[in-house]
Coordinates of C-alpha atoms in Angstrom, one line a residue:
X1 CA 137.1 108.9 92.1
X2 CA 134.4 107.1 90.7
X3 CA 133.4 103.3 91.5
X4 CA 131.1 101.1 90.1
X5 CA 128.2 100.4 92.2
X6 CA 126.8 96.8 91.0
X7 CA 123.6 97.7 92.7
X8 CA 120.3 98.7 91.5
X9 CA 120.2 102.3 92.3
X10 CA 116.6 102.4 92.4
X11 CA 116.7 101.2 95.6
X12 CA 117.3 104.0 97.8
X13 CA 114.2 103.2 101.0
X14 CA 113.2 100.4 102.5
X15 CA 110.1 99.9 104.2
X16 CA 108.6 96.5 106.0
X17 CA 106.5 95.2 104.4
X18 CA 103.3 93.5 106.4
X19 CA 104.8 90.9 108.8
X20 CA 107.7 90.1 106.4
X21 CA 110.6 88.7 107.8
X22 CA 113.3 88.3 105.0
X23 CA 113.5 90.0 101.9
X24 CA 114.7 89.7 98.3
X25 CA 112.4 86.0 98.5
X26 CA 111.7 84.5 95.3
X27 CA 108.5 81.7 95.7
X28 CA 107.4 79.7 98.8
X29 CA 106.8 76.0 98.3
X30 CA 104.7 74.0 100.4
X31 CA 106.7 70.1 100.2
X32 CA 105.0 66.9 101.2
X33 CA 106.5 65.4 104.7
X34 CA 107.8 62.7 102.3
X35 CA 112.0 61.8 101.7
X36 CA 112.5 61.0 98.1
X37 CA 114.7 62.3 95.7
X38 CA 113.6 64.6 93.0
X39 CA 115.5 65.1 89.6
X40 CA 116.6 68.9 88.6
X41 CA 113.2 70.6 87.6
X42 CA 111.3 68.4 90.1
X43 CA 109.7 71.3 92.5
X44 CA 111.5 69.7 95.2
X45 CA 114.8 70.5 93.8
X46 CA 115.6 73.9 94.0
X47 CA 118.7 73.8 91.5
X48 CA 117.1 73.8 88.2
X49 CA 115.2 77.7 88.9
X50 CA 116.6 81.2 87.9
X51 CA 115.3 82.4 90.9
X52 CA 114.8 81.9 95.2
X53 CA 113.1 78.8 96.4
X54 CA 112.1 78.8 99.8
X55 CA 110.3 75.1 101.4
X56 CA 108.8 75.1 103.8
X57 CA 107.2 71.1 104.7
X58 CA 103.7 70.9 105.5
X59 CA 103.8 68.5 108.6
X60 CA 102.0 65.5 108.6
X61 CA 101.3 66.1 104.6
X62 CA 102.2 63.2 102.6
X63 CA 101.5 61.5 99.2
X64 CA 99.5 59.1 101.3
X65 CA 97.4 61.6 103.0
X66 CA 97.0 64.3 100.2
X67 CA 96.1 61.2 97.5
X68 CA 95.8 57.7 98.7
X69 CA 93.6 58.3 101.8
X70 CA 90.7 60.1 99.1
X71 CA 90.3 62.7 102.4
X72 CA 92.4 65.9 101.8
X73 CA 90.5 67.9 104.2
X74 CA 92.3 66.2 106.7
X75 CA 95.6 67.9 105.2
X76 CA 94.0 71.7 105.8
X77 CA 95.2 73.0 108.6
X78 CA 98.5 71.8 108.2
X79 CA 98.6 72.8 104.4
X80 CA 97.5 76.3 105.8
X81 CA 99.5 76.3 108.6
X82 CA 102.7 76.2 105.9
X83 CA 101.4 78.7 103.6
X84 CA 101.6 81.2 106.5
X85 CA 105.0 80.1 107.7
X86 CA 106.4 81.0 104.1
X87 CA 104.5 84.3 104.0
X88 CA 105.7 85.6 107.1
X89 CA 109.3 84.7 106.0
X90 CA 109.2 86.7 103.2
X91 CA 108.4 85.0 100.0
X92 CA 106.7 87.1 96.8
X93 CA 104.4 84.3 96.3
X94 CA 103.3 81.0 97.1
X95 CA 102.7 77.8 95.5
X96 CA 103.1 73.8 96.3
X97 CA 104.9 70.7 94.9
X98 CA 101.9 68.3 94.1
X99 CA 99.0 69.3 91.5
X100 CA 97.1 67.5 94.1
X101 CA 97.5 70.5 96.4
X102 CA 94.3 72.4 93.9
X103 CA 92.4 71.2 96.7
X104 CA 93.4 74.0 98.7
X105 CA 93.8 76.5 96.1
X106 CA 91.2 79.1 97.3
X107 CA 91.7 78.0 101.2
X108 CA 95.3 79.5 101.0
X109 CA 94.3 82.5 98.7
X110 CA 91.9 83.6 101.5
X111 CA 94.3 83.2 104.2
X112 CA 97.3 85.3 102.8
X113 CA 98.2 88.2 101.3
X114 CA 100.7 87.0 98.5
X115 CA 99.3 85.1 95.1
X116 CA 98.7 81.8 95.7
X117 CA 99.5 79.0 92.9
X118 CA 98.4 75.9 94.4
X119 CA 98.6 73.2 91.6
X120 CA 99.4 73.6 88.1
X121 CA 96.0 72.9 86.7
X122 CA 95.4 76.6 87.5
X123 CA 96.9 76.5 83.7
X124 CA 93.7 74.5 82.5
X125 CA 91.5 77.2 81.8
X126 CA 94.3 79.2 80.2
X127 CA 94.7 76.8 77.9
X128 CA 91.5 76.3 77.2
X129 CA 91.1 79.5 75.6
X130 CA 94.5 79.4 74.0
X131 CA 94.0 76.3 72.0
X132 CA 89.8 76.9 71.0
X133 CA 87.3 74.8 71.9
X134 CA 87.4 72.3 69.9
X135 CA 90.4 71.0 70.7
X136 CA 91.3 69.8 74.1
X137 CA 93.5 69.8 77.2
X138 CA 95.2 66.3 78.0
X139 CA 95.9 66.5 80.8
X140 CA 98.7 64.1 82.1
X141 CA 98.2 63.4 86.1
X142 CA 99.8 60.5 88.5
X143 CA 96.9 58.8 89.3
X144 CA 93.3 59.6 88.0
X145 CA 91.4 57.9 90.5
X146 CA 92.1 60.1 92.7
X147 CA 91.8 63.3 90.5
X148 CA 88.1 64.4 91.5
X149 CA 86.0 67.5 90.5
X150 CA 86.6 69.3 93.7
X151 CA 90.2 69.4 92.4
X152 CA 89.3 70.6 88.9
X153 CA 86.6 73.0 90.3
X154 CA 89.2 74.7 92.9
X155 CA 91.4 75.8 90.2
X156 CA 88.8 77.4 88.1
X157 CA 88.4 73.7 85.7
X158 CA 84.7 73.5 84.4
X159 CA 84.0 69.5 84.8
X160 CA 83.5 67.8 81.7
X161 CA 84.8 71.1 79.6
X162 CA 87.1 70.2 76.9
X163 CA 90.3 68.1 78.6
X164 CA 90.9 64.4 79.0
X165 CA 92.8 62.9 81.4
X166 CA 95.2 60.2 81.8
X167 CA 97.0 58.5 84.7
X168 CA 100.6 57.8 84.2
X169 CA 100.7 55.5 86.7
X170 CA 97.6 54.3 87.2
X171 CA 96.7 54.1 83.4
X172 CA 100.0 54.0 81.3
X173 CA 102.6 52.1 83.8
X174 CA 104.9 54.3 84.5
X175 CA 106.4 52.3 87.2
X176 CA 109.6 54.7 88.1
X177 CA 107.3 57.4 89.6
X178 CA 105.6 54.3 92.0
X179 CA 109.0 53.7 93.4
X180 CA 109.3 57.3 94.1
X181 CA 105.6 58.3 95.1
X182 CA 103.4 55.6 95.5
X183 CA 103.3 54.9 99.6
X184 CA 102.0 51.1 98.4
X185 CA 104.6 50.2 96.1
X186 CA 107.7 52.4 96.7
X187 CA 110.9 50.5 98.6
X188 CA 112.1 51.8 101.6
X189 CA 114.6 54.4 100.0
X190 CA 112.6 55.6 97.0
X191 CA 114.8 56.0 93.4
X192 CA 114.2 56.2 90.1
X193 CA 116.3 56.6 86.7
X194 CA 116.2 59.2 84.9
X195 CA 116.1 57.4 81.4
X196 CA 113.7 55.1 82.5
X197 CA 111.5 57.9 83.6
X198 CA 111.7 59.7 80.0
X199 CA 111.2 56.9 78.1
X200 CA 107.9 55.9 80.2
X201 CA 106.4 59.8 80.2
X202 CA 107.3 59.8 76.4
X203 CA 105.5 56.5 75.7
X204 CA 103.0 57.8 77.9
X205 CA 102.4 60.8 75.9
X206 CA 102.5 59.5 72.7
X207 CA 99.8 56.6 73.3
X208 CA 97.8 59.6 75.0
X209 CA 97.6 61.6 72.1
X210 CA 97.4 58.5 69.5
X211 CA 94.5 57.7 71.4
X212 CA 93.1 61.2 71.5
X213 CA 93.7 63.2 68.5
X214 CA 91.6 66.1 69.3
X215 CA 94.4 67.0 71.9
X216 CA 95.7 70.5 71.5
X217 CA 98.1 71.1 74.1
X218 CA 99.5 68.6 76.7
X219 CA 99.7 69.6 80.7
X220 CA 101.8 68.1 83.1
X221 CA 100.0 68.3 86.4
X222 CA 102.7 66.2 88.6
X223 CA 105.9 68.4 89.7
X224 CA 108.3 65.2 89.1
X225 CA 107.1 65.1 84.8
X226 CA 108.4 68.8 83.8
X227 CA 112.2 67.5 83.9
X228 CA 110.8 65.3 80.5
X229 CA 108.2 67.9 79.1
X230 CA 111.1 68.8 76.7
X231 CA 111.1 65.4 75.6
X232 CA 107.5 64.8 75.5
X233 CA 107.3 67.8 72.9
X234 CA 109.6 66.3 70.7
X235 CA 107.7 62.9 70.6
X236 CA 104.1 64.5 70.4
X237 CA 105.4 68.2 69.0
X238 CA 102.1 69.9 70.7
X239 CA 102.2 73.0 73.4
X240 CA 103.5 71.2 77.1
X241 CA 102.5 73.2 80.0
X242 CA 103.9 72.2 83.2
X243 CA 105.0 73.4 86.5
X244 CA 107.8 74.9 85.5
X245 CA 105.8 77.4 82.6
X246 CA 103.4 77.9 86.2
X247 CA 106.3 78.7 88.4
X248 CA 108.5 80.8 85.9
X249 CA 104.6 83.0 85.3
X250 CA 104.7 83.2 89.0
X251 CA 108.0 84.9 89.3
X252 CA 107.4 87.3 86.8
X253 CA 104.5 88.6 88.0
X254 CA 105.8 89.4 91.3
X255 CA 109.1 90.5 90.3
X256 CA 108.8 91.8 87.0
X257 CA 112.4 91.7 84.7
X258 CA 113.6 95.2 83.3
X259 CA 113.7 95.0 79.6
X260 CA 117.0 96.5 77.7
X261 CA 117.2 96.8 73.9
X262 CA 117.8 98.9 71.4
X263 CA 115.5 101.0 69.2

């Protein structure tokens, strides 16, 4: 009698691989050390994605002491310390939930032996070359003050190459992500609504793009904007890069899909 076997048959030996704990891992993401709520396709919740999420929190790591405090080196060790923990358990490849996290984009690289996507500006240069140079990259960040070269320069950005940036909170009001984010203004249990949020990104993004027509492509750089990148394309109907188009690349490139058609 034959049964069917839902497995993949290709699997037939195992082997460990290099200090690996747990297998069939998906990505490893570094979280802040910071309670507030995230909506589905927010890094920080793990409902929205096709494939394993495994957190691990960086202690000691917060919005406050990755951004406000303009001092991220302070955050290295601990940031580090995480990006182990989530190798050793297993996971394909690693990556973080703040675009702020560039900083450390070639400390974890050298640390580990899984790909590394710190921040989603790693897409910058990519899109660079995707939309010509004479167009640019508007890039849409929390807070541009605290946005600095060594950022751009840690994920491969050439400073003053062609991108603008804007500050959604900072520059365009967008006063839902401070009550979930901004360690100044947020109340003691940080929420947000989600219309509220879309229409501020989306007004956001339009007024960005009126004011900058040479924009060619628009990318997200915060983990909380890709649940309205869908909406930002409608209202500006331009290429929207994001975390998500990062963390979907990241998948596939460590665990590649099998392709079935027809000929």
């Amino acid at each position: 009698m034959i049964f069917w076997q839902n497995r993949d048959s290709r699997i037939n030996y195992i082997k460990v691989r290099k200090n690996h704990v747990c297998y069939g891992m998906g990505l490893g993401i570094i979280v802040l050390n910071d309670a507030y709520p995230g909506f589905p396709g927010d890094v920080r919740n793990a409902s929205a994605f096709p494939y394993p999420i495994q957190y691990e929190i960086a202690e000691g790591v917060t919005n406050k002491t990755l951004v406000y405090d303009k001092n991220p080196n302070q955050c290295r060790d601990a940031v580090i310390a995480a990006a182990r923990k989530l190798e050793q358990m297993g996971c394909r490849a690693i990556a973080a939930e703040c675009g702020y996290f560039a900083f450390f984009q070639k400390a974890v690289a050298a640390v580990v032996d899984v790909p590394v996507f710190m921040s989603s500006l790693l897409q910058v240069p990519f899109i660079q070359q995707v939309i010509g140079p004479q167009k640019f990259v508007g890039i849409i960040c929390a807070q541009k003050q605290f946005l600095s070269e060594e950022h751009l320069k840690n994920v491969g950005i050439t400073p003053g190459s062609n991108y603008i940036i804007a500050g959604a909170q900072d520059e365009y009001g967008c006063t839902e992500f401070d009550n979930l984010w901004n360690p100044l203004k947020r109340p003691e249990y940080p929420e947000a609504y989600y219309d509220k949020t879309e229409q501020q990104m989306v007004n956001a993004a339009r007024a960005f793009v009126a004011a900058n027509p040479r924009i060619g492509a628009i990318m997200l750089e915060c983990t909380g904007m890709q649940p309205f990148a869908r909406a930002i394309q409608g209202a500006v109907d331009l290429p929207v890069f994001s975390w998500g188009t990062l963390l979907d690349y990241a998948f596939s490139v460590v665990a590649h899909r099998d392709y079935y058609g027809h000929v």
